[in-house]
GROMACS .gro file of C-alpha atoms in nm:
model
  493
    1MET     CA    1  -1.639   1.837   1.011
    2ILE     CA    2  -1.533   2.134   0.798
    3THR     CA    3  -1.179   1.997   0.781
    4PHE     CA    4  -1.313   1.656   0.679
    5ILE     CA    5  -1.527   1.805   0.399
    6ILE     CA    6  -1.238   2.022   0.277
    7GLY     CA    7  -1.022   1.710   0.266
    8LEU     CA    8  -1.282   1.530   0.053
    9PHE     CA    9  -1.291   1.821  -0.192
   10ILE     CA   10  -0.910   1.813  -0.216
   11LEU     CA   11  -0.923   1.439  -0.278
   12ILE     CA   12  -1.194   1.449  -0.547
   13LEU     CA   13  -1.111   1.771  -0.730
   14GLY     CA   14  -0.737   1.735  -0.685
   15GLY     CA   15  -0.754   1.376  -0.804
   16PHE     CA   16  -0.949   1.475  -1.116
   17PHE     CA   17  -0.731   1.765  -1.228
   18TYR     CA   18  -0.392   1.630  -1.119
   19GLY     CA   19  -0.481   1.290  -1.261
   20LYS     CA   20  -0.545   1.452  -1.600
   21LEU     CA   21  -0.211   1.634  -1.571
   22ILE     CA   22  -0.024   1.311  -1.493
   23GLU     CA   23  -0.195   1.141  -1.786
   24ARG     CA   24  -0.105   1.427  -2.021
   25VAL     CA   25   0.260   1.412  -1.912
   26PHE     CA   26   0.281   1.036  -1.968
   27ALA     CA   27   0.076   1.048  -2.293
   28PRO     CA   28  -0.082   0.701  -2.330
   29ASP     CA   29  -0.140   0.595  -2.691
   30ASP     CA   30  -0.297   0.315  -2.899
   31ARG     CA   31  -0.004   0.070  -2.907
   32ALA     CA   32  -0.073  -0.297  -2.832
   33THR     CA   33  -0.058  -0.376  -2.460
   34PRO     CA   34   0.123  -0.682  -2.317
   35ALA     CA   35  -0.213  -0.851  -2.254
   36ILE     CA   36  -0.257  -0.863  -2.632
   37SER     CA   37   0.099  -0.890  -2.763
   38GLN     CA   38   0.213  -1.149  -2.503
   39ALA     CA   39  -0.111  -1.333  -2.420
   40ASP     CA   40  -0.038  -1.664  -2.244
   41GLY     CA   41  -0.367  -1.751  -2.075
   42VAL     CA   42  -0.210  -1.739  -1.727
   43ASP     CA   43  -0.081  -1.393  -1.635
   44PHE     CA   44  -0.114  -1.206  -1.967
   45VAL     CA   45  -0.491  -1.213  -2.010
   46VAL     CA   46  -0.723  -0.938  -2.135
   47MET     CA   47  -0.992  -0.853  -1.879
   48PRO     CA   48  -1.269  -0.588  -1.890
   49LYS     CA   49  -1.187  -0.237  -1.768
   50TRP     CA   50  -1.435  -0.253  -1.478
   51LYS     CA   51  -1.285  -0.580  -1.358
   52ASN     CA   52  -0.929  -0.447  -1.381
   53GLN     CA   53  -1.031  -0.143  -1.177
   54LEU     CA   54  -1.199  -0.352  -0.910
   55ILE     CA   55  -0.907  -0.594  -0.887
   56GLU     CA   56  -0.659  -0.306  -0.866
   57LEU     CA   57  -0.859  -0.145  -0.585
   58LEU     CA   58  -0.886  -0.467  -0.388
   59ASN     CA   59  -0.518  -0.546  -0.449
   60ILE     CA   60  -0.394  -0.216  -0.311
   61ALA     CA   61  -0.650  -0.170  -0.032
   62GLY     CA   62  -0.521  -0.398   0.242
   63THR     CA   63  -0.558  -0.322   0.612
   64GLY     CA   64  -0.340  -0.012   0.560
   65PRO     CA   65  -0.623   0.230   0.462
   66VAL     CA   66  -0.827   0.112   0.764
   67LEU     CA   67  -0.588   0.041   1.051
   68GLY     CA   68  -0.338   0.310   0.946
   69PRO     CA   69  -0.581   0.606   0.943
   70ILE     CA   70  -0.743   0.489   1.268
   71GLN     CA   71  -0.400   0.522   1.431
   72GLY     CA   72  -0.309   0.828   1.225
   73ILE     CA   73  -0.609   1.034   1.337
   74LEU     CA   74  -0.454   1.043   1.686
   75PHE     CA   75  -0.229   1.314   1.543
   76GLY     CA   76  -0.536   1.538   1.507
   77PRO     CA   77  -0.759   1.687   1.233
   78LEU     CA   78  -0.455   1.774   1.022
   79ALA     CA   79  -0.480   1.413   0.903
   80PHE     CA   80  -0.793   1.506   0.705
   81ILE     CA   81  -0.583   1.744   0.493
   82THR     CA   82  -0.259   1.547   0.478
   83ILE     CA   83  -0.418   1.221   0.361
   84PRO     CA   84  -0.585   1.364   0.046
   85ILE     CA   85  -0.291   1.587  -0.052
   86GLY     CA   86  -0.048   1.298  -0.016
   87CYS     CA   87  -0.283   1.061  -0.199
   88VAL     CA   88  -0.324   1.299  -0.497
   89LEU     CA   89   0.039   1.411  -0.533
   90ALA     CA   90   0.227   1.100  -0.422
   91GLY     CA   91   0.029   0.778  -0.388
   92ALA     CA   92  -0.189   0.794  -0.699
   93ALA     CA   93   0.098   0.931  -0.912
   94HIS     CA   94   0.321   0.645  -0.788
   95ASP     CA   95   0.063   0.380  -0.877
   96TYR     CA   96  -0.013   0.528  -1.220
   97LEU     CA   97   0.347   0.572  -1.328
   98ASN     CA   98   0.451   0.224  -1.212
   99GLY     CA   99   0.162   0.059  -1.394
  100MET     CA  100   0.206   0.256  -1.716
  101ILE     CA  101   0.584   0.214  -1.732
  102SER     CA  102   0.528  -0.160  -1.682
  103ILE     CA  103   0.291  -0.162  -1.982
  104ARG     CA  104   0.553   0.017  -2.190
  105ASN     CA  105   0.808  -0.247  -2.086
  106GLY     CA  106   0.617  -0.563  -2.171
  107GLY     CA  107   0.445  -0.606  -1.835
  108ALA     CA  108   0.778  -0.614  -1.648
  109GLN     CA  109   0.768  -0.651  -1.270
  110MET     CA  110   0.922  -0.388  -1.044
  111PRO     CA  111   1.271  -0.543  -0.991
  112ARG     CA  112   1.329  -0.569  -1.364
  113MET     CA  113   1.229  -0.206  -1.420
  114ILE     CA  114   1.444  -0.090  -1.127
  115GLY     CA  115   1.740  -0.266  -1.286
  116GLN     CA  116   1.662  -0.114  -1.627
  117TYR     CA  117   1.649   0.247  -1.507
  118LEU     CA  118   1.850   0.256  -1.182
  119GLY     CA  119   2.118  -0.008  -1.238
  120THR     CA  120   2.190  -0.371  -1.149
  121LYS     CA  121   2.333  -0.311  -0.801
  122ILE     CA  122   2.031  -0.112  -0.690
  123LYS     CA  123   1.807  -0.378  -0.845
  124HIS     CA  124   1.962  -0.652  -0.628
  125PHE     CA  125   1.919  -0.448  -0.309
  126TYR     CA  126   1.567  -0.341  -0.404
  127THR     CA  127   1.466  -0.699  -0.484
  128LEU     CA  128   1.573  -0.823  -0.141
  129VAL     CA  129   1.385  -0.542   0.036
  130LEU     CA  130   1.077  -0.586  -0.183
  131TRP     CA  131   1.063  -0.961  -0.127
  132LEU     CA  132   1.090  -0.896   0.247
  133LEU     CA  133   0.798  -0.650   0.219
  134LEU     CA  134   0.582  -0.901   0.032
  135PHE     CA  135   0.653  -1.171   0.290
  136LEU     CA  136   0.561  -0.920   0.564
  137VAL     CA  137   0.243  -0.833   0.373
  138GLY     CA  138   0.159  -1.204   0.353
  139GLY     CA  139   0.212  -1.246   0.726
  140VAL     CA  140   0.024  -0.929   0.827
  141PHE     CA  141  -0.261  -1.002   0.586
  142ILE     CA  142  -0.316  -1.350   0.723
  143TYR     CA  143  -0.293  -1.245   1.088
  144THR     CA  144  -0.545  -0.957   1.081
  145PRO     CA  145  -0.828  -1.118   0.880
  146GLY     CA  146  -0.774  -1.447   1.063
  147ASP     CA  147  -0.820  -1.282   1.401
  148LEU     CA  148  -1.123  -1.081   1.282
  149ILE     CA  149  -1.290  -1.393   1.143
  150THR     CA  150  -1.222  -1.585   1.464
  151LYS     CA  151  -1.332  -1.314   1.709
  152ASP     CA  152  -1.602  -1.115   1.530
  153ILE     CA  153  -1.755  -1.373   1.295
  154LEU     CA  154  -1.707  -1.707   1.474
  155LYS     CA  155  -1.707  -1.553   1.825
  156GLN     CA  156  -1.415  -1.775   1.929
  157ASP     CA  157  -1.093  -1.721   2.119
  158ALA     CA  158  -0.814  -1.586   1.893
  159SER     CA  159  -0.521  -1.641   2.131
  160PRO     CA  160  -0.217  -1.844   2.017
  161GLN     CA  161  -0.350  -2.140   2.217
  162SER     CA  162  -0.676  -2.149   2.021
  163LEU     CA  163  -0.706  -2.429   1.764
  164THR     CA  164  -0.980  -2.235   1.583
  165VAL     CA  165  -0.760  -1.941   1.493
  166TRP     CA  166  -0.493  -2.169   1.344
  167ILE     CA  167  -0.758  -2.351   1.139
  168VAL     CA  168  -0.876  -2.012   1.007
  169TYR     CA  169  -0.517  -1.917   0.923
  170GLY     CA  170  -0.485  -2.248   0.738
  171GLY     CA  171  -0.801  -2.178   0.538
  172ILE     CA  172  -0.666  -1.837   0.431
  173PHE     CA  173  -0.334  -1.999   0.335
  174VAL     CA  174  -0.514  -2.249   0.113
  175TYR     CA  175  -0.702  -1.969  -0.063
  176TYR     CA  176  -0.375  -1.776  -0.113
  177LEU     CA  177  -0.214  -2.088  -0.260
  178ILE     CA  178  -0.500  -2.134  -0.507
  179ALA     CA  179  -0.514  -1.764  -0.603
  180ALA     CA  180  -0.137  -1.744  -0.655
  181PHE     CA  181  -0.126  -2.061  -0.866
  182PHE     CA  182  -0.424  -2.053  -1.102
  183PRO     CA  183  -0.461  -1.815  -1.401
  184ILE     CA  184  -0.557  -1.464  -1.288
  185ASP     CA  185  -0.895  -1.466  -1.464
  186LYS     CA  186  -1.001  -1.803  -1.315
  187ILE     CA  187  -0.991  -1.725  -0.942
  188ILE     CA  188  -0.909  -1.358  -0.874
  189GLY     CA  189  -1.109  -1.234  -1.171
  190ARG     CA  190  -1.418  -1.425  -1.054
  191VAL     CA  191  -1.426  -1.383  -0.676
  192TYR     CA  192  -1.317  -1.020  -0.660
  193PRO     CA  193  -1.652  -0.875  -0.772
  194ILE     CA  194  -1.809  -1.044  -0.468
  195PHE     CA  195  -1.532  -0.920  -0.238
  196GLY     CA  196  -1.558  -0.574  -0.395
  197ALA     CA  197  -1.925  -0.546  -0.303
  198PHE     CA  198  -1.841  -0.597   0.067
  199LEU     CA  199  -1.557  -0.344   0.048
  200ILE     CA  200  -1.753  -0.069  -0.126
  201LEU     CA  201  -2.071  -0.114   0.081
  202SER     CA  202  -1.877  -0.103   0.409
  203ALA     CA  203  -1.691   0.216   0.309
  204ILE     CA  204  -2.011   0.388   0.195
  205GLY     CA  205  -2.185   0.276   0.513
  206ILE     CA  206  -1.915   0.432   0.732
  207PHE     CA  207  -1.925   0.751   0.522
  208ILE     CA  208  -2.303   0.786   0.560
  209GLY     CA  209  -2.269   0.711   0.929
  210VAL     CA  210  -2.009   0.985   0.970
  211LEU     CA  211  -2.233   1.240   0.796
  212LYS     CA  212  -2.556   1.132   0.966
  213ASN     CA  213  -2.452   1.034   1.318
  214GLY     CA  214  -2.112   1.193   1.346
  215GLY     CA  215  -2.179   1.544   1.224
  216VAL     CA  216  -2.281   1.676   1.564
  217ASN     CA  217  -1.977   1.523   1.727
  218LEU     CA  218  -1.738   1.661   1.470
  219VAL     CA  219  -1.882   2.011   1.440
  220ASN     CA  220  -1.731   2.130   1.766
  221LEU     CA  221  -1.390   1.971   1.714
  222SER     CA  222  -1.114   2.228   1.697
  223TRP     CA  223  -0.759   2.195   1.574
  224GLU     CA  224  -0.659   2.183   1.939
  225THR     CA  225  -0.879   1.883   2.026
  226LEU     CA  226  -0.586   1.647   1.989
  227PRO     CA  227  -0.288   1.883   2.022
  228GLN     CA  228  -0.038   1.601   2.028
  229HIS     CA  229  -0.022   1.227   1.991
  230PRO     CA  230  -0.114   1.050   2.319
  231LEU     CA  231   0.222   0.873   2.312
  232GLY     CA  232   0.410   1.191   2.221
  233GLN     CA  233   0.498   1.076   1.869
  234LYS     CA  234   0.603   1.337   1.612
  235PHE     CA  235   0.371   1.411   1.320
  236VAL     CA  236   0.679   1.420   1.095
  237PRO     CA  237   0.783   1.149   1.023
  238VAL     CA  238   0.570   0.903   1.224
  239PHE     CA  239   0.231   1.000   1.077
  240PHE     CA  240   0.340   0.917   0.723
  241ILE     CA  241   0.479   0.579   0.825
  242THR     CA  242   0.164   0.502   1.027
  243VAL     CA  243  -0.097   0.586   0.763
  244ALA     CA  244   0.108   0.427   0.482
  245CYS     CA  245  -0.138   0.276   0.231
  246GLY     CA  246  -0.385   0.566   0.258
  247ILE     CA  247  -0.121   0.808   0.126
  248LEU     CA  248   0.168   0.623  -0.043
  249SER     CA  249   0.253   0.254  -0.053
  250GLY     CA  250   0.544   0.085  -0.223
  251PHE     CA  251   0.345  -0.239  -0.214
  252HIS     CA  252   0.107  -0.087  -0.470
  253GLY     CA  253   0.378  -0.091  -0.735
  254THR     CA  254   0.379  -0.471  -0.726
  255GLN     CA  255   0.004  -0.472  -0.781
  256SER     CA  256  -0.004  -0.220  -1.066
  257THR     CA  257   0.241  -0.439  -1.257
  258LEU     CA  258   0.001  -0.733  -1.223
  259ILE     CA  259  -0.282  -0.536  -1.384
  260SER     CA  260  -0.046  -0.400  -1.652
  261ARG     CA  261  -0.064  -0.754  -1.794
  262THR     CA  262  -0.446  -0.763  -1.819
  263MET     CA  263  -0.533  -0.423  -1.972
  264SER     CA  264  -0.635  -0.399  -2.336
  265LYS     CA  265  -0.570  -0.023  -2.375
  266GLU     CA  266  -0.314   0.219  -2.231
  267LYS     CA  267  -0.582   0.486  -2.199
  268GLU     CA  268  -0.753   0.279  -1.928
  269GLY     CA  269  -0.454   0.357  -1.703
  270ARG     CA  270  -0.583   0.670  -1.529
  271GLY     CA  271  -0.912   0.508  -1.434
  272THR     CA  272  -0.745   0.185  -1.327
  273PHE     CA  273  -0.427   0.299  -1.154
  274TYR     CA  274  -0.468   0.665  -1.054
  275ASN     CA  275  -0.839   0.677  -0.971
  276MET     CA  276  -0.840   0.355  -0.770
  277MET     CA  277  -0.580   0.506  -0.538
  278ILE     CA  278  -0.809   0.806  -0.497
  279VAL     CA  279  -1.085   0.566  -0.393
  280GLU     CA  280  -0.847   0.414  -0.139
  281GLY     CA  281  -0.783   0.764  -0.006
  282PHE     CA  282  -1.161   0.801   0.038
  283ILE     CA  283  -1.172   0.475   0.236
  284ALA     CA  284  -0.890   0.602   0.458
  285MET     CA  285  -1.072   0.933   0.518
  286CYS     CA  286  -1.394   0.756   0.622
  287TRP     CA  287  -1.231   0.527   0.877
  288ALA     CA  288  -1.022   0.814   1.016
  289ALA     CA  289  -1.338   1.023   1.064
  290GLY     CA  290  -1.518   0.736   1.232
  291ALA     CA  291  -1.227   0.688   1.471
  292MET     CA  292  -1.211   1.059   1.555
  293ILE     CA  293  -1.580   1.067   1.646
  294LEU     CA  294  -1.541   0.777   1.886
  295PHE     CA  295  -1.224   0.918   2.040
  296ASN     CA  296  -1.408   1.249   2.090
  297GLN     CA  297  -1.692   1.060   2.262
  298GLY     CA  298  -1.452   0.921   2.517
  299VAL     CA  299  -1.315   0.597   2.373
  300ASP     CA  300  -0.970   0.532   2.519
  301LEU     CA  301  -0.706   0.678   2.288
  302THR     CA  302  -0.489   0.370   2.340
  303THR     CA  303  -0.756   0.133   2.203
  304GLY     CA  304  -0.603  -0.094   1.938
  305ALA     CA  305  -0.682  -0.029   1.573
  306THR     CA  306  -0.831  -0.376   1.518
  307ALA     CA  307  -1.066  -0.330   1.814
  308MET     CA  308  -1.163   0.013   1.680
  309VAL     CA  309  -1.285  -0.149   1.357
  310GLY     CA  310  -1.560  -0.328   1.550
  311LEU     CA  311  -1.645  -0.020   1.758
  312ILE     CA  312  -1.674   0.208   1.455
  313SER     CA  313  -1.887  -0.045   1.269
  314GLN     CA  314  -2.123  -0.088   1.564
  315GLN     CA  315  -2.150   0.288   1.617
  316PHE     CA  316  -2.253   0.381   1.265
  317LEU     CA  317  -2.407   0.070   1.111
  318GLY     CA  318  -2.576  -0.125   1.390
  319PRO     CA  319  -2.540  -0.501   1.444
  320ILE     CA  320  -2.629  -0.610   1.089
  321GLY     CA  321  -2.442  -0.331   0.915
  322ALA     CA  322  -2.143  -0.388   1.141
  323TYR     CA  323  -2.134  -0.750   1.032
  324PHE     CA  324  -2.098  -0.646   0.667
  325ALA     CA  325  -1.847  -0.373   0.755
  326ILE     CA  326  -1.628  -0.624   0.936
  327LEU     CA  327  -1.659  -0.855   0.636
  328GLY     CA  328  -1.538  -0.564   0.423
  329VAL     CA  329  -1.235  -0.514   0.645
  330ILE     CA  330  -1.165  -0.888   0.633
  331VAL     CA  331  -1.182  -0.873   0.254
  332LEU     CA  332  -0.924  -0.592   0.235
  333PRO     CA  333  -0.620  -0.784   0.361
  334ILE     CA  334  -0.721  -1.111   0.197
  335THR     CA  335  -0.745  -0.948  -0.145
  336SER     CA  336  -0.402  -0.794  -0.099
  337GLY     CA  337  -0.237  -1.099   0.053
  338ASP     CA  338  -0.332  -1.327  -0.236
  339THR     CA  339  -0.185  -1.095  -0.498
  340ALA     CA  340   0.122  -1.029  -0.279
  341PHE     CA  341   0.204  -1.399  -0.310
  342ARG     CA  342   0.117  -1.392  -0.680
  343SER     CA  343   0.358  -1.101  -0.726
  344LEU     CA  344   0.627  -1.296  -0.541
  345ARG     CA  345   0.574  -1.590  -0.774
  346LEU     CA  346   0.604  -1.370  -1.082
  347MET     CA  347   0.915  -1.193  -0.952
  348MET     CA  348   1.088  -1.518  -0.862
  349ALA     CA  349   0.999  -1.658  -1.203
  350GLU     CA  350   1.127  -1.345  -1.375
  351THR     CA  351   1.449  -1.342  -1.168
  352PHE     CA  352   1.533  -1.710  -1.219
  353ASN     CA  353   1.372  -1.753  -1.563
  354ILE     CA  354   1.119  -2.014  -1.446
  355ASP     CA  355   0.856  -2.092  -1.709
  356GLN     CA  356   0.515  -2.024  -1.549
  357THR     CA  357   0.315  -2.192  -1.824
  358ASN     CA  358   0.461  -2.523  -1.699
  359LEU     CA  359   0.223  -2.647  -1.426
  360LYS     CA  360   0.486  -2.832  -1.221
  361LYS     CA  361   0.729  -2.539  -1.221
  362ARG     CA  362   0.452  -2.294  -1.135
  363LEU     CA  363   0.333  -2.512  -0.845
  364LEU     CA  364   0.687  -2.554  -0.709
  365THR     CA  365   0.749  -2.178  -0.727
  366THR     CA  366   0.421  -2.114  -0.547
  367LEU     CA  367   0.491  -2.363  -0.268
  368ILE     CA  368   0.841  -2.229  -0.202
  369ILE     CA  369   0.722  -1.875  -0.128
  370PHE     CA  370   0.484  -1.994   0.144
  371ILE     CA  371   0.757  -2.135   0.370
  372PRO     CA  372   0.897  -1.797   0.492
  373ALA     CA  373   0.542  -1.661   0.518
  374ILE     CA  374   0.447  -1.938   0.763
  375VAL     CA  375   0.753  -1.862   0.977
  376ILE     CA  376   0.664  -1.489   0.988
  377LEU     CA  377   0.302  -1.565   1.082
  378VAL     CA  378   0.400  -1.798   1.367
  379PHE     CA  379   0.640  -1.532   1.502
  380ALA     CA  380   0.373  -1.260   1.482
  381LYS     CA  381   0.121  -1.474   1.669
  382THR     CA  382   0.338  -1.632   1.938
  383ALA     CA  383   0.609  -1.376   2.020
  384PRO     CA  384   0.536  -1.105   2.280
  385ASN     CA  385   0.450  -0.786   2.088
  386GLY     CA  386   0.522  -0.985   1.771
  387PHE     CA  387   0.249  -0.833   1.556
  388ASN     CA  388   0.321  -0.474   1.663
  389LEU     CA  389   0.688  -0.523   1.575
  390LEU     CA  390   0.588  -0.679   1.243
  391TRP     CA  391   0.359  -0.385   1.163
  392GLN     CA  392   0.633  -0.130   1.232
  393TYR     CA  393   0.875  -0.301   0.996
  394PHE     CA  394   0.596  -0.343   0.742
  395GLY     CA  395   0.517   0.031   0.756
  396PHE     CA  396   0.880   0.135   0.714
  397THR     CA  397   0.961  -0.118   0.441
  398ASN     CA  398   0.642  -0.029   0.256
  399GLN     CA  399   0.745   0.336   0.225
  400PHE     CA  400   1.111   0.255   0.170
  401VAL     CA  401   1.050   0.056  -0.148
  402ALA     CA  402   0.824   0.337  -0.275
  403ILE     CA  403   1.116   0.580  -0.302
  404PHE     CA  404   1.292   0.337  -0.538
  405ALA     CA  405   0.980   0.312  -0.753
  406LEU     CA  406   0.947   0.692  -0.767
  407ALA     CA  407   1.316   0.722  -0.858
  408MET     CA  408   1.263   0.471  -1.138
  409ALA     CA  409   0.962   0.667  -1.264
  410ALA     CA  410   1.157   0.994  -1.250
  411VAL     CA  411   1.446   0.848  -1.452
  412TYR     CA  412   1.200   0.707  -1.705
  413LEU     CA  413   1.029   1.046  -1.744
  414MET     CA  414   1.361   1.224  -1.778
  415SER     CA  415   1.482   0.970  -2.035
  416LYS     CA  416   1.171   1.053  -2.240
  417GLN     CA  417   1.225   1.427  -2.185
  418LYS     CA  418   0.904   1.460  -1.984
  419PHE     CA  419   0.830   1.658  -1.666
  420VAL     CA  420   1.037   1.469  -1.409
  421TRP     CA  421   0.929   1.657  -1.093
  422ILE     CA  422   0.590   1.484  -1.064
  423ALA     CA  423   0.783   1.178  -0.948
  424LEU     CA  424   1.099   1.338  -0.809
  425ILE     CA  425   0.939   1.570  -0.551
  426PRO     CA  426   0.732   1.293  -0.380
  427GLY     CA  427   1.041   1.071  -0.392
  428MET     CA  428   1.255   1.334  -0.218
  429PHE     CA  429   0.991   1.399   0.047
  430TYR     CA  430   0.952   1.032   0.131
  431THR     CA  431   1.327   0.979   0.133
  432PHE     CA  432   1.339   1.239   0.408
  433ILE     CA  433   1.050   1.065   0.588
  434VAL     CA  434   1.182   0.708   0.584
  435ILE     CA  435   1.546   0.795   0.659
  436SER     CA  436   1.463   1.030   0.947
  437TYR     CA  437   1.219   0.769   1.084
  438ILE     CA  438   1.459   0.475   1.078
  439CYS     CA  439   1.742   0.689   1.218
  440HIS     CA  440   1.532   0.780   1.523
  441ALA     CA  441   1.302   0.479   1.578
  442PRO     CA  442   1.386   0.208   1.833
  443ILE     CA  443   1.342  -0.052   1.557
  444GLY     CA  444   1.615   0.130   1.362
  445LEU     CA  445   1.927   0.319   1.467
  446GLY     CA  446   1.774   0.505   1.761
  447LEU     CA  447   2.022   0.791   1.718
  448GLU     CA  448   1.873   1.047   1.957
  449PRO     CA  449   1.770   0.799   2.229
  450ARG     CA  450   2.118   0.643   2.224
  451LEU     CA  451   2.340   0.945   2.157
  452GLY     CA  452   2.127   1.223   2.307
  453PRO     CA  453   2.244   1.185   2.670
  454ILE     CA  454   2.605   1.169   2.550
  455ILE     CA  455   2.612   1.478   2.325
  456GLY     CA  456   2.362   1.683   2.523
  457ILE     CA  457   2.044   1.681   2.308
  458ASP     CA  458   1.689   1.580   2.394
  459PRO     CA  459   1.656   1.203   2.337
  460ASN     CA  460   1.298   1.262   2.213
  461SER     CA  461   1.403   1.518   1.952
  462TYR     CA  462   1.471   1.441   1.586
  463ILE     CA  463   1.760   1.685   1.534
  464LEU     CA  464   2.015   1.433   1.408
  465SER     CA  465   1.757   1.223   1.225
  466TYR     CA  466   1.606   1.523   1.043
  467ALA     CA  467   1.954   1.635   0.933
  468ILE     CA  468   2.040   1.292   0.797
  469GLY     CA  469   1.700   1.266   0.629
  470ALA     CA  470   1.744   1.603   0.458
  471ALA     CA  471   2.093   1.506   0.337
  472ALA     CA  472   1.952   1.177   0.203
  473ALA     CA  473   1.678   1.364   0.013
  474ILE     CA  474   1.936   1.589  -0.154
  475PHE     CA  475   2.151   1.289  -0.245
  476TYR     CA  476   1.839   1.120  -0.385
  477MET     CA  477   1.768   1.419  -0.611
  478VAL     CA  478   2.127   1.437  -0.736
  479PHE     CA  479   2.138   1.065  -0.808
  480VAL     CA  480   1.808   1.061  -0.998
  481LEU     CA  481   1.896   1.364  -1.210
  482LYS     CA  482   2.240   1.222  -1.287
  483GLN     CA  483   2.095   0.882  -1.377
  484GLY     CA  484   1.826   1.045  -1.588
  485ARG     CA  485   2.080   1.246  -1.791
  486ARG     CA  486   2.284   0.929  -1.843
  487ASP     CA  487   1.978   0.737  -1.964
  488LEU     CA  488   1.828   0.998  -2.197
  489ASN     CA  489   1.863   0.754  -2.485
  490THR     CA  490   1.796   0.433  -2.291
  491PRO     CA  491   1.596   0.192  -2.511
  492GLN     CA  492   1.286   0.023  -2.374
  493LEU     CA  493   1.310  -0.339  -2.258
   0.00000   0.00000   0.00000
């Protein structure tokens, strides 16, 4: 419990002071924002600050800050310290810088900014990876809420043979289609306050439950309670890939650039971009604490994260409260999936110069992006271990695109002769994380498992993967600093 409380203090106080530092470095001013200078009634629309903040929070808070921390707490109480530190120094800084640089560049989406500051070749590679991520997000964020609605709300079978679950998936698809097509203030701007109420109430309910009912169970937890992951996974790098959205998420960059087109003032940025990530960190902390209490009470450590959502809700909120908590968790992925598809539409339109004020062209662009998403969803539902495989690739890709966004932010800061290390250090750290992970993981190169018996090293070690990850981080630093020096006088878009 002490570790949990210390983590909350780090999150709140660290977020306040470091957020002010980030804001001072960037120096927002009174220039006209894209929502005013480029108003089109579709994507460039001024919305109130409170609504922008709520939409940003719901956009970025998918299932990652719930399912990720529930799995991440299996690494032990250290998660209560790592989540807030990472959220303050990496995740919130990433979201703020992406959103603010987008404002300064006419509401540009991430691929265009990557091309501007990192070069055309990197832009093409980044765009492919980012589009893959957004399709994975769409698939993941239809699968999880669809199953929760079917099992916990409708009390029906959610197996691939169930007609009900496919009807629910279809209903979510229809909502995504509508939200991605219509002007942002007509659908998203109107339904999100309702969704936001479920999200915030469920998080607060879990938090109160942890303090009220969980205190006794947490008081006696020591740092040795969970000395190692039950499956023997390494804290570095697996924890950071597992928790993902609660610490740093490349997906968030695509959402900040949406809101960059609806803000009336640059000075709203810290409250909208930085602070909403801090709130997401709080959500992650609450669900991690709830999971730790139940694991300490004897719940099987191999219980799936989705099943844990229901158990945690029942434990702390009772039958009625659990109903609303589950609704909150259903809301999380739905309110990220809809804007993931909206981001895809905007990026495709920006890449191929498709006029989005033309209804027919906008509808065609929207329909096209749903075809790969349907294929991914069917695979996740019908293939053996399909969803688990999908989640692993989602976690890796999510962090992988974040290092490009941080590199872009670092080059931008350097080109403006500002303090570059607030973006460069998190970028280097996560370069080490994602490269060492994919070098070792079975879904990647599997270096140690494949080469270990041949060259005489432990197949479960990360010796080769850590070395390659460290080399990649150094290369990352050299590249960013070199690119930044080259672009010192780069004009804005």
